[in-house]
mmCIF file of C-alpha atoms in Angstrom:
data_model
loop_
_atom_site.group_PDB
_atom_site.id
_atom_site.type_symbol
_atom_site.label_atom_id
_atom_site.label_comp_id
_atom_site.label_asym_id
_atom_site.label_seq_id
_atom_site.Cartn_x
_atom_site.Cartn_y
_atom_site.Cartn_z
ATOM 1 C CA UNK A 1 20.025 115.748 181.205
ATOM 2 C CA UNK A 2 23.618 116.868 182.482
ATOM 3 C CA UNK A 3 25.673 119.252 180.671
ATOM 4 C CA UNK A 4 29.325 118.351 180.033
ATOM 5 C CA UNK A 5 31.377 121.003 179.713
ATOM 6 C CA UNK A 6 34.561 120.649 177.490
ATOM 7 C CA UNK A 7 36.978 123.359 179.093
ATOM 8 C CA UNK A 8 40.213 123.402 180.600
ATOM 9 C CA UNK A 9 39.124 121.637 183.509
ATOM 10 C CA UNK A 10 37.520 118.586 181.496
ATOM 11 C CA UNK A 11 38.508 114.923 181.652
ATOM 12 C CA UNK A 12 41.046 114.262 179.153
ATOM 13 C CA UNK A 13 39.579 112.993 175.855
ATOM 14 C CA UNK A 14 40.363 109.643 174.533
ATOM 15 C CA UNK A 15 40.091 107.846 171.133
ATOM 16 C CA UNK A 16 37.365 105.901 170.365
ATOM 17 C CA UNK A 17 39.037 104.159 167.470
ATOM 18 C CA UNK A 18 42.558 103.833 168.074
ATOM 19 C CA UNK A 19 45.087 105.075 165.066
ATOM 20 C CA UNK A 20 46.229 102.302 162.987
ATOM 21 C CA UNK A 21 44.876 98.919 160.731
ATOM 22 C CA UNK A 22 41.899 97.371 162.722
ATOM 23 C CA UNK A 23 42.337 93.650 161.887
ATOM 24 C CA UNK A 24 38.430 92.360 162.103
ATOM 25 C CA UNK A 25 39.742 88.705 161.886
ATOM 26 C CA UNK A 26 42.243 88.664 164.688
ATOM 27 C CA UNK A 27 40.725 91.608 166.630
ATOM 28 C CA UNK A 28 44.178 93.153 166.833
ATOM 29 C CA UNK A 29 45.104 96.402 165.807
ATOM 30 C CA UNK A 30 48.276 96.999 163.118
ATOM 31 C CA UNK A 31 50.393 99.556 163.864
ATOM 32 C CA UNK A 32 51.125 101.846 161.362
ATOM 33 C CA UNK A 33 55.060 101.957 160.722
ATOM 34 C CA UNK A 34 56.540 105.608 160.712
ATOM 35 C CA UNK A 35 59.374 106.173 157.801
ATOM 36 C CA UNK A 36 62.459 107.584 159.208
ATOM 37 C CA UNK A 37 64.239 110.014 156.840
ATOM 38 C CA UNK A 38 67.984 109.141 157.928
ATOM 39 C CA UNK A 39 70.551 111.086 157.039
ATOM 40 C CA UNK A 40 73.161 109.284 153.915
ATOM 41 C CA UNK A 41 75.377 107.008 156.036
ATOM 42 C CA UNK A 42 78.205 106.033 154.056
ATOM 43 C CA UNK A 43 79.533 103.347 156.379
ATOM 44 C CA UNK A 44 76.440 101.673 156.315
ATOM 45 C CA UNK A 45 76.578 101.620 152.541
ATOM 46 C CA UNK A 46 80.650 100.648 152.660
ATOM 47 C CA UNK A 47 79.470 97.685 154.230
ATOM 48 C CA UNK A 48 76.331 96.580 152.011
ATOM 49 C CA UNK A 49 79.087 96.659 149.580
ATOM 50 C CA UNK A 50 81.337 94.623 151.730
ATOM 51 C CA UNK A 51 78.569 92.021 152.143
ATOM 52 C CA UNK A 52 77.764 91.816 148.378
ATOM 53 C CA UNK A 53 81.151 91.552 147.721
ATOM 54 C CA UNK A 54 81.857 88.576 149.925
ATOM 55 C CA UNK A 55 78.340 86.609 148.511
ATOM 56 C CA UNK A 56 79.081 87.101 145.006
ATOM 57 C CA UNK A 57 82.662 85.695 145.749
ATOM 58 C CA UNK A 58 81.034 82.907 147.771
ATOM 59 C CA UNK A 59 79.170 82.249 144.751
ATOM 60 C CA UNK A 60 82.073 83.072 141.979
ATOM 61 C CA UNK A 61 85.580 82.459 143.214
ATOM 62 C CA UNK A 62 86.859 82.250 140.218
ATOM 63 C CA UNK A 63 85.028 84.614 138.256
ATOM 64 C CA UNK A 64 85.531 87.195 141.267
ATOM 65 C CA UNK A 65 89.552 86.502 140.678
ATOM 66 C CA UNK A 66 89.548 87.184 137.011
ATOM 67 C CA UNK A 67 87.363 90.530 137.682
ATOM 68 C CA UNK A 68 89.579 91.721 140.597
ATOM 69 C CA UNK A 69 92.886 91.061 138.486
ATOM 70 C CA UNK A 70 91.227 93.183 135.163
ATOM 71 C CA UNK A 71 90.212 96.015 137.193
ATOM 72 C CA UNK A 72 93.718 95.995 139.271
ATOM 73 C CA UNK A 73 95.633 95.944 135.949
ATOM 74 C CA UNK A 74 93.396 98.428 134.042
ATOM 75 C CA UNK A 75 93.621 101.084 137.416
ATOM 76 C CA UNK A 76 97.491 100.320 137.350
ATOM 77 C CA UNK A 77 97.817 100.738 133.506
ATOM 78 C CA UNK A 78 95.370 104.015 133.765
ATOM 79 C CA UNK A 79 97.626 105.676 136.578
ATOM 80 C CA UNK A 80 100.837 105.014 134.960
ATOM 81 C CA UNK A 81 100.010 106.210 131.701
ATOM 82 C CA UNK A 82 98.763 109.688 133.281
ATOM 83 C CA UNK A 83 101.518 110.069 135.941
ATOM 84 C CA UNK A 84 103.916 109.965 132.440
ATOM 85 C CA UNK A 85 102.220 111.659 130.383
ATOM 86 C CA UNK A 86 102.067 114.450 133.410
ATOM 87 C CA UNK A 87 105.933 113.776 134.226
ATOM 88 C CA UNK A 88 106.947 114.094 130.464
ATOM 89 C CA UNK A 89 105.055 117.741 130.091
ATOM 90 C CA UNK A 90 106.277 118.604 132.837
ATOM 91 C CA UNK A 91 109.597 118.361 132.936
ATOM 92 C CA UNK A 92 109.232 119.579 128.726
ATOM 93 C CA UNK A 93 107.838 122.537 130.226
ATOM 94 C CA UNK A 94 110.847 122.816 133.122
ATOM 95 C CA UNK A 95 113.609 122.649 131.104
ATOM 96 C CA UNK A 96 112.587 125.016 128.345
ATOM 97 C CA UNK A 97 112.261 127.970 130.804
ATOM 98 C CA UNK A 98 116.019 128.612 130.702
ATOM 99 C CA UNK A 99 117.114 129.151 126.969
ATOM 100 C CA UNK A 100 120.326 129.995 127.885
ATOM 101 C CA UNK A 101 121.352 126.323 128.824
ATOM 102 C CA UNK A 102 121.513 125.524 124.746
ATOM 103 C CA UNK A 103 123.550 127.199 122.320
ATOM 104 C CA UNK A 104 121.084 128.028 120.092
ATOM 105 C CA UNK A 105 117.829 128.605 122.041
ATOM 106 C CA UNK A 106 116.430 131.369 119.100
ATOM 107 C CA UNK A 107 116.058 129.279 116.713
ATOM 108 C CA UNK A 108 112.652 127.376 116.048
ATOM 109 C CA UNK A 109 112.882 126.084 111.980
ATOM 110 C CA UNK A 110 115.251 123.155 111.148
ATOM 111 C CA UNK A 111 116.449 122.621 107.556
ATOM 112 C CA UNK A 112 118.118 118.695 107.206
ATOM 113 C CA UNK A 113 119.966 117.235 104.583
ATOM 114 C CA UNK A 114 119.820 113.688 104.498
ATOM 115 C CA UNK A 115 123.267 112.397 103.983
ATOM 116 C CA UNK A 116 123.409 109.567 100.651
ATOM 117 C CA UNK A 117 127.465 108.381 100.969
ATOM 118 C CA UNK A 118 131.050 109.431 103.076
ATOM 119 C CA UNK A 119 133.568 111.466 101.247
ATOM 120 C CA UNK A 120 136.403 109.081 100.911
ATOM 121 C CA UNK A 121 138.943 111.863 99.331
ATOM 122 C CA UNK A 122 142.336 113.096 100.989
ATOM 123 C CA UNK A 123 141.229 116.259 99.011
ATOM 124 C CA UNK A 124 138.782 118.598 99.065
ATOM 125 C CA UNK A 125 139.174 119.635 95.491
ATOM 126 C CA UNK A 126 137.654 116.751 94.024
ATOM 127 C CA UNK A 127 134.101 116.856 95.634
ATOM 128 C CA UNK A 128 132.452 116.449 92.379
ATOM 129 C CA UNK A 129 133.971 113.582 91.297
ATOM 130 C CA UNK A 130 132.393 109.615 92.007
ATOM 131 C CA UNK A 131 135.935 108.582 92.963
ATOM 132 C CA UNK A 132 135.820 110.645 95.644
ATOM 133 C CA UNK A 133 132.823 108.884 97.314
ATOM 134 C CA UNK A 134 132.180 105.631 98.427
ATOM 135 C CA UNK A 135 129.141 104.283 96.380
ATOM 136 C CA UNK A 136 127.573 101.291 96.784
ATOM 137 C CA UNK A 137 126.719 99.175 93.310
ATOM 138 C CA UNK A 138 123.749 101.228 92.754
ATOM 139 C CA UNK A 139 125.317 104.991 92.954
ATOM 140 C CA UNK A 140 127.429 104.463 90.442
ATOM 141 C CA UNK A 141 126.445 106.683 88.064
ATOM 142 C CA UNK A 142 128.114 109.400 86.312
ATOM 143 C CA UNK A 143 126.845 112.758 87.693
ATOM 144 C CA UNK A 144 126.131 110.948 91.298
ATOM 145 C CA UNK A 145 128.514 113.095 93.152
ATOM 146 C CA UNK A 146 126.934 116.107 91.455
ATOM 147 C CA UNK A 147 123.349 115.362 92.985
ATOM 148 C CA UNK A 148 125.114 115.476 96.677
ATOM 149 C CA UNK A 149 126.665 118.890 96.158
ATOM 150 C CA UNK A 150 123.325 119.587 94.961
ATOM 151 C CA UNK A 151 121.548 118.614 98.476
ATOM 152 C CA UNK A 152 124.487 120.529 100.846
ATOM 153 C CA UNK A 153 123.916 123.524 98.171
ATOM 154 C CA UNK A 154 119.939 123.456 98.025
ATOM 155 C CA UNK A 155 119.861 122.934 102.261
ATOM 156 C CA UNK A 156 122.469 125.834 102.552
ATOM 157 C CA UNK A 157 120.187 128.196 100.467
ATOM 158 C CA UNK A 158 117.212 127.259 102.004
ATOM 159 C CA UNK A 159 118.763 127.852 105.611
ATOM 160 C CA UNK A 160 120.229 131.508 104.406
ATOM 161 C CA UNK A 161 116.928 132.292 103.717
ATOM 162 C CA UNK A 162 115.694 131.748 107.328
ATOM 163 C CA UNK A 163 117.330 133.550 110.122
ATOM 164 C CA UNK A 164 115.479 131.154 112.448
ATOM 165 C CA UNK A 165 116.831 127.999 110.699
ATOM 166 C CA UNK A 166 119.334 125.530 111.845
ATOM 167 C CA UNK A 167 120.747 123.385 109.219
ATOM 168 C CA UNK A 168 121.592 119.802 110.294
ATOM 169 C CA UNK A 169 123.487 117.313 107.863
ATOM 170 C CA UNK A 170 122.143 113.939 108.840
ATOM 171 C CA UNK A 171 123.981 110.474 108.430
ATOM 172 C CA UNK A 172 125.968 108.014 110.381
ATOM 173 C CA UNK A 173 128.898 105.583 109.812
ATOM 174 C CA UNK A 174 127.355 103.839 107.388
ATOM 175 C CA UNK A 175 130.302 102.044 105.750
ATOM 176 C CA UNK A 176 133.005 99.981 106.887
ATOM 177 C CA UNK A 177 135.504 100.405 104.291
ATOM 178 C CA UNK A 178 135.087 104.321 104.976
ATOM 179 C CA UNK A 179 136.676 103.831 108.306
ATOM 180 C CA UNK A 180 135.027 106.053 110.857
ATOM 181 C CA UNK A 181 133.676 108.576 108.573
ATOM 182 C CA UNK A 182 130.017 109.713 108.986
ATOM 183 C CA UNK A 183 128.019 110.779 105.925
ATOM 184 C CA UNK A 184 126.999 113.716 108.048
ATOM 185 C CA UNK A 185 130.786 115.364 108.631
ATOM 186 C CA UNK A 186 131.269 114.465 104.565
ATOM 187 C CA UNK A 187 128.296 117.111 104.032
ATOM 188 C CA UNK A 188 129.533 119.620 106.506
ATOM 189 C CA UNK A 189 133.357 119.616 104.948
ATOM 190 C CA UNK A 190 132.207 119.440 101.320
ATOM 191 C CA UNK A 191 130.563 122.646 102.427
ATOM 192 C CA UNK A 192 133.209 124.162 104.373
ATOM 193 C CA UNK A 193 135.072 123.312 100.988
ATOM 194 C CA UNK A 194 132.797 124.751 98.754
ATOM 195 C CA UNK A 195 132.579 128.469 100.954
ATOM 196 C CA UNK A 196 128.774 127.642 101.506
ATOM 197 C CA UNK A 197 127.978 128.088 98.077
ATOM 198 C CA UNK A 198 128.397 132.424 98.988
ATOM 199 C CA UNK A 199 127.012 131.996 102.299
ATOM 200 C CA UNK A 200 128.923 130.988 104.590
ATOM 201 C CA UNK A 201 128.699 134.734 107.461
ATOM 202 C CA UNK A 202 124.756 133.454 107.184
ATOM 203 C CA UNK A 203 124.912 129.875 107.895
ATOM 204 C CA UNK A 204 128.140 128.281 108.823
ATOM 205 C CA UNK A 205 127.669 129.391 112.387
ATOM 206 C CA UNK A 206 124.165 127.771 112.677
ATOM 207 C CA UNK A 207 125.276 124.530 110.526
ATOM 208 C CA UNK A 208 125.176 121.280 112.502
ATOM 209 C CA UNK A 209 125.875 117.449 112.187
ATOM 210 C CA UNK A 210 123.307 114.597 112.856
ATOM 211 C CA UNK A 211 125.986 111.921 112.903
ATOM 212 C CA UNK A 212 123.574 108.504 113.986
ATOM 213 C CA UNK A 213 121.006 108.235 111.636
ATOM 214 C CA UNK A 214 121.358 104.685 109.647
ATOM 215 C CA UNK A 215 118.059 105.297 107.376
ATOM 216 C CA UNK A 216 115.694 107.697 105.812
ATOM 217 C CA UNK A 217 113.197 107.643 108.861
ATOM 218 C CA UNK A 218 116.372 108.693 111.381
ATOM 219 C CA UNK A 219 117.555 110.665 109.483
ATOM 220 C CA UNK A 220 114.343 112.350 110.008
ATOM 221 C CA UNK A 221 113.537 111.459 113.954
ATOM 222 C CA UNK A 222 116.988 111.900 115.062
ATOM 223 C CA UNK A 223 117.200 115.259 113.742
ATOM 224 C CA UNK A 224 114.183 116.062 115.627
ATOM 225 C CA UNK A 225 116.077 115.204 118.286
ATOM 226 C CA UNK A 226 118.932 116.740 117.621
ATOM 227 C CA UNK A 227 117.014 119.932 116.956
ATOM 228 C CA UNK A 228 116.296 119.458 120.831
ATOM 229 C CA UNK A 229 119.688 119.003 121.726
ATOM 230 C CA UNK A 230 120.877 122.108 120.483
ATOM 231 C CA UNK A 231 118.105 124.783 120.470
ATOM 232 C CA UNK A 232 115.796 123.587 124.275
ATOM 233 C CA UNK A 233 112.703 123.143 121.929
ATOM 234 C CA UNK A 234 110.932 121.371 118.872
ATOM 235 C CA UNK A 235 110.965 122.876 115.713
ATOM 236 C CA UNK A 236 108.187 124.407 114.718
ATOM 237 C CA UNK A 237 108.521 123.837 111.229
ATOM 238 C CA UNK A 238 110.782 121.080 109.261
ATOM 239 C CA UNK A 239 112.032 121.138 105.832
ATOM 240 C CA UNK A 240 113.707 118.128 104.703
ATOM 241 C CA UNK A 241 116.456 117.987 101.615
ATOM 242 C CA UNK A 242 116.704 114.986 99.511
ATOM 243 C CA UNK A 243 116.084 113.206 95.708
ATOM 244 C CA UNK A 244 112.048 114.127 94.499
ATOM 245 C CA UNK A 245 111.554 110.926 94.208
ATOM 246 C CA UNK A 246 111.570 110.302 97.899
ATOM 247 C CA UNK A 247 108.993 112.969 98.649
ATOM 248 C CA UNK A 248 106.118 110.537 99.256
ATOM 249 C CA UNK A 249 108.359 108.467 101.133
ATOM 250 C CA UNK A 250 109.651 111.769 103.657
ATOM 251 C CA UNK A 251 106.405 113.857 103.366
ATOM 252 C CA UNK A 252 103.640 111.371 104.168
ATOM 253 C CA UNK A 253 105.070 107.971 105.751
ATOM 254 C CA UNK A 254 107.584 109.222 107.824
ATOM 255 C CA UNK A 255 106.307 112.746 108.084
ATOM 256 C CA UNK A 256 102.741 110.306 109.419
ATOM 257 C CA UNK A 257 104.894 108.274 111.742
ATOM 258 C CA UNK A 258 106.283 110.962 114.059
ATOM 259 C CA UNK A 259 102.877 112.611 113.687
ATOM 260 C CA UNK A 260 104.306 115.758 112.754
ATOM 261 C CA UNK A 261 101.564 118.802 111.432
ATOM 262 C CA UNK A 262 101.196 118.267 107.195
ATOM 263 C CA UNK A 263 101.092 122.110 107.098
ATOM 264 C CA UNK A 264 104.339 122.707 108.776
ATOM 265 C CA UNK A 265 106.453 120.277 106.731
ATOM 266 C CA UNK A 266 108.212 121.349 103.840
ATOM 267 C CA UNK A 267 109.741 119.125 100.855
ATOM 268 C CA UNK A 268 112.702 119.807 98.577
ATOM 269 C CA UNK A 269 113.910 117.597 96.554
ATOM 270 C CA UNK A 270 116.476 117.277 93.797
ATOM 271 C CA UNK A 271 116.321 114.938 90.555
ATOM 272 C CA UNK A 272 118.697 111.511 90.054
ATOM 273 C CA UNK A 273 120.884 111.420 87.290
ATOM 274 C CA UNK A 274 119.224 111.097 84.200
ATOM 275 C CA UNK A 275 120.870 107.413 83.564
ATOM 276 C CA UNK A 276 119.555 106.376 87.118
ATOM 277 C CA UNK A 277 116.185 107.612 86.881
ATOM 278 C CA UNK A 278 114.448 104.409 86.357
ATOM 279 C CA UNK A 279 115.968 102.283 88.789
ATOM 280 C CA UNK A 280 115.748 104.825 91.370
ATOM 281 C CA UNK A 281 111.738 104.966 91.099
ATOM 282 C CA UNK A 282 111.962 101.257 91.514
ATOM 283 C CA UNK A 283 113.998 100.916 94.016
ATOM 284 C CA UNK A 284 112.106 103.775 96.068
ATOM 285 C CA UNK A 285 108.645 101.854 95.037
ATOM 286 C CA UNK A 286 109.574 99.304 97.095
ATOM 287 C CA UNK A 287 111.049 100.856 100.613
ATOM 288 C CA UNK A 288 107.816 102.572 100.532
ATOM 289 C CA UNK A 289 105.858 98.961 100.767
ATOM 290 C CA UNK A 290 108.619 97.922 103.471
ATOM 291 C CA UNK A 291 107.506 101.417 105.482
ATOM 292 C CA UNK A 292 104.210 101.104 104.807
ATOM 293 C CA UNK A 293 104.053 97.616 106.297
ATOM 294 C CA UNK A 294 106.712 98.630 108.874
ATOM 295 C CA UNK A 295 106.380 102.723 109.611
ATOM 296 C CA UNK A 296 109.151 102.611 112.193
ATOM 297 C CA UNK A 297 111.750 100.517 110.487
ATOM 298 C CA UNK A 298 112.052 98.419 113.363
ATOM 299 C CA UNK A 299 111.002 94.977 111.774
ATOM 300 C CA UNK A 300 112.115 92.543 108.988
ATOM 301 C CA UNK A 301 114.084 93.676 106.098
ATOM 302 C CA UNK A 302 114.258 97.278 107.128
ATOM 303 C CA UNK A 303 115.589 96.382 110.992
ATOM 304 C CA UNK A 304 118.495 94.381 108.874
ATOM 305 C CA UNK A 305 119.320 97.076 106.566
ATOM 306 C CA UNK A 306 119.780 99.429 109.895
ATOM 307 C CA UNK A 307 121.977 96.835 111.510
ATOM 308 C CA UNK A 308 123.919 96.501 108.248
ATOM 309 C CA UNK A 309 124.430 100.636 108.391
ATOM 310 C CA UNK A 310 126.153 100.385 111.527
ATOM 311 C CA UNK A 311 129.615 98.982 111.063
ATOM 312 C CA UNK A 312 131.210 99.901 114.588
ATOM 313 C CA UNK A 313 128.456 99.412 116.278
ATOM 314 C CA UNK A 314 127.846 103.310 117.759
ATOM 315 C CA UNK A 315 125.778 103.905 120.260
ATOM 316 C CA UNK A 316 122.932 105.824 119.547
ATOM 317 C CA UNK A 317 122.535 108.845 122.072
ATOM 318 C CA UNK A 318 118.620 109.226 121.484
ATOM 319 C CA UNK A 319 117.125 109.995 123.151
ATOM 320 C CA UNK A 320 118.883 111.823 126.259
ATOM 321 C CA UNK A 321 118.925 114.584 124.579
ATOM 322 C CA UNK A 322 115.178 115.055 123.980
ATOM 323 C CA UNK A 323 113.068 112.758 126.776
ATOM 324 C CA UNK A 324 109.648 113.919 126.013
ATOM 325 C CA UNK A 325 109.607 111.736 122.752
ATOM 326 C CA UNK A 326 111.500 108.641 124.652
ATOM 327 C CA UNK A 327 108.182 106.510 124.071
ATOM 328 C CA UNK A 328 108.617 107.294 120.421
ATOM 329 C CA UNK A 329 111.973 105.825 120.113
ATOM 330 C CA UNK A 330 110.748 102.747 121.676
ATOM 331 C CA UNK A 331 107.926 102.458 120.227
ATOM 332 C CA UNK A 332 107.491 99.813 117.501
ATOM 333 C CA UNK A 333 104.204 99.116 115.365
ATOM 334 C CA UNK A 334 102.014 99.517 112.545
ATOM 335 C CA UNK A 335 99.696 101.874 114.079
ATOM 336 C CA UNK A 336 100.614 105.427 114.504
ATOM 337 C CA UNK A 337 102.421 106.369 117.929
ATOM 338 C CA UNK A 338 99.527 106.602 120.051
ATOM 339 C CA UNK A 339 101.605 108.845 123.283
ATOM 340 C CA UNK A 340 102.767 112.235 123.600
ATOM 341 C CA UNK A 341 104.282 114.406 120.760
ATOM 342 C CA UNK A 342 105.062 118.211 121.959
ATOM 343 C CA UNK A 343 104.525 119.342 118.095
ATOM 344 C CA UNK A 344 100.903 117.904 118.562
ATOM 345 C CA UNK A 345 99.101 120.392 120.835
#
């Protein structure tokens, strides 16, 4: 018997049963495939895409229109609500890093006084009489005149108090046969008549006009504004001057509609005359249904009463001075303003 010897110099061995699948039926053998662990290709993947994309339009030309359009609008609608929002901070943020551009850049409170009529008299000395106003069928009440001297006073008080106040008198030119008198300058020279009630080294100097507002809810907004105008910023907090029985309507719907922080608004209000008491909670019962149904006074009856308030047909300003809240002014709807509001941070 020979001895085969398996060393370096031996034949070289060979497989007896070849790797792979031995197929007994076709007497073939199956190769075993190897798996290739490729690297991610994203070009290959770009154009599996590609080639879905055209099939599924092949299929769904129509449907693959209507899908294309919805997510081209929403993308559009997406960007250009975020390249706002960004441009509106931003240039908030730009502008109020140089106080000295605005005449009053230290103070951060506003105090307004929300104008009710236009002082009609060639004399100051008869502020407290109704002759001296120009009332419309429902002011005309003995003791009316004495309930505006009692707004200008209370504001005046309240903005004496605060060395970081400014007061603004609010109103436009509301009535025709005033000539082109706003309710705001009335307030201011009833004041300047009156010596700011013993106050006038504390807040003359830091007592303003807001002399476009044609309601209750710009009297409010465009002060805001205003505010803006004067001082670079927003106030931080906001009291508001009027009769108590408009608190509900100042504090919560209009207060709700600029979206303005509950605990940094302030209330005060002043009573009606006695004899007008009654009417006046009717009355105000029913402009708060017309602002609850219509928050920004920009439909129906209360979009005809502002048009009706605007005699010589000014030009409202608002709001160049204060173009972070621009969507605000424009905005008109029953839902809160759903954009930006720098007080809401």
């Amino acid at each position: 018997m020979s001895n085969y010897s398996f060393g370096s110099g031996s034949p070289k061995s060979f497989s007896a049963y070849p790797r792979g699948d031995f197929d007994l039926e076709s007497g073939t053998i199956k190769r075993v495939r190897r798996h290739k662990n490729s690297p991610f290709n994203p070009i290959k993947m770009l154009k599996s895409i590609r080639n879905r994309l055209q099939y599924f339009y092949k299929l769904h030309p129509l449907l693959f229109f209507v899908v294309s359009l919805s997510l081209g609008v929403t993308i559009f609608l997406v960007i250009t609500v975020y390249e706002s929002r960004y441009r509106i901070v931003n240039n908030y943020r730009t502008s109020d890093t140089d106080p000295e551009n605005y005449p009053f850049p230290k103070l951060r409170n506003l105090v307004m006084v929300a104008g009710h009529s236009v002082y009609t008299s060639s004399s100051c000395g008869k502020v407290d009489k109704e002759d001296s106003w120009l009332l419309e069928s429902y002011q005309k009440n003995p003791g009316q005149a004495a309930t505006f001297l009692a707004h200008i006073k209370e504001g005046i008080e309240i903005a004496a108090k605060d060395e970081a106040a400014l007061l603004l008198f609010s109103g436009g030119e509301t009535r025709k046969t005033a000539g082109p008198r706003s309710e705001a300058q009335s307030y201011w020279a009833v004041a300047e008549s009156k010596g700011w009630f013993g106050n006038e080294e504390k807040v003359r100097e830091r007592a303003l006009t807001e002399e476009h507002a044609r309601d209750s809810f710009e009297n409010l907004l465009f002060s805001v504004c205003r505010f803006r105008e004067l001082t670079g910023s927003y106030p931080q907090n906001i009291t508001v001057v009027s009769y108590d029985f408009k608190a509900e309507r100042f504090a919560q719907l209009h207060r709700s509609a600029i979206g303005f922080p509950e605990s940094r608004f302030f209330y005060s209000g002043t009573p009606a005359t006695s004899n007008a008491k009654q009417a006046a909670a009717k009355g105000e019962a029913l402009v708060r249904t017309q602002f609850q149904e219509d928050p920004y006074g920009c439909q129906g009856a209360l979009h005809r009463k502002k048009l009706g308030r605007d005699p010589f047909h000014r030009t409202i300003p608002y709001p160049i001075g204060c173009p972070e809240i621009e969507g605000l002014f424009r905005y008109c709807g029953t839902a809160p303003y759903p954009g930006f509001l720098p007080w809401v941070q």
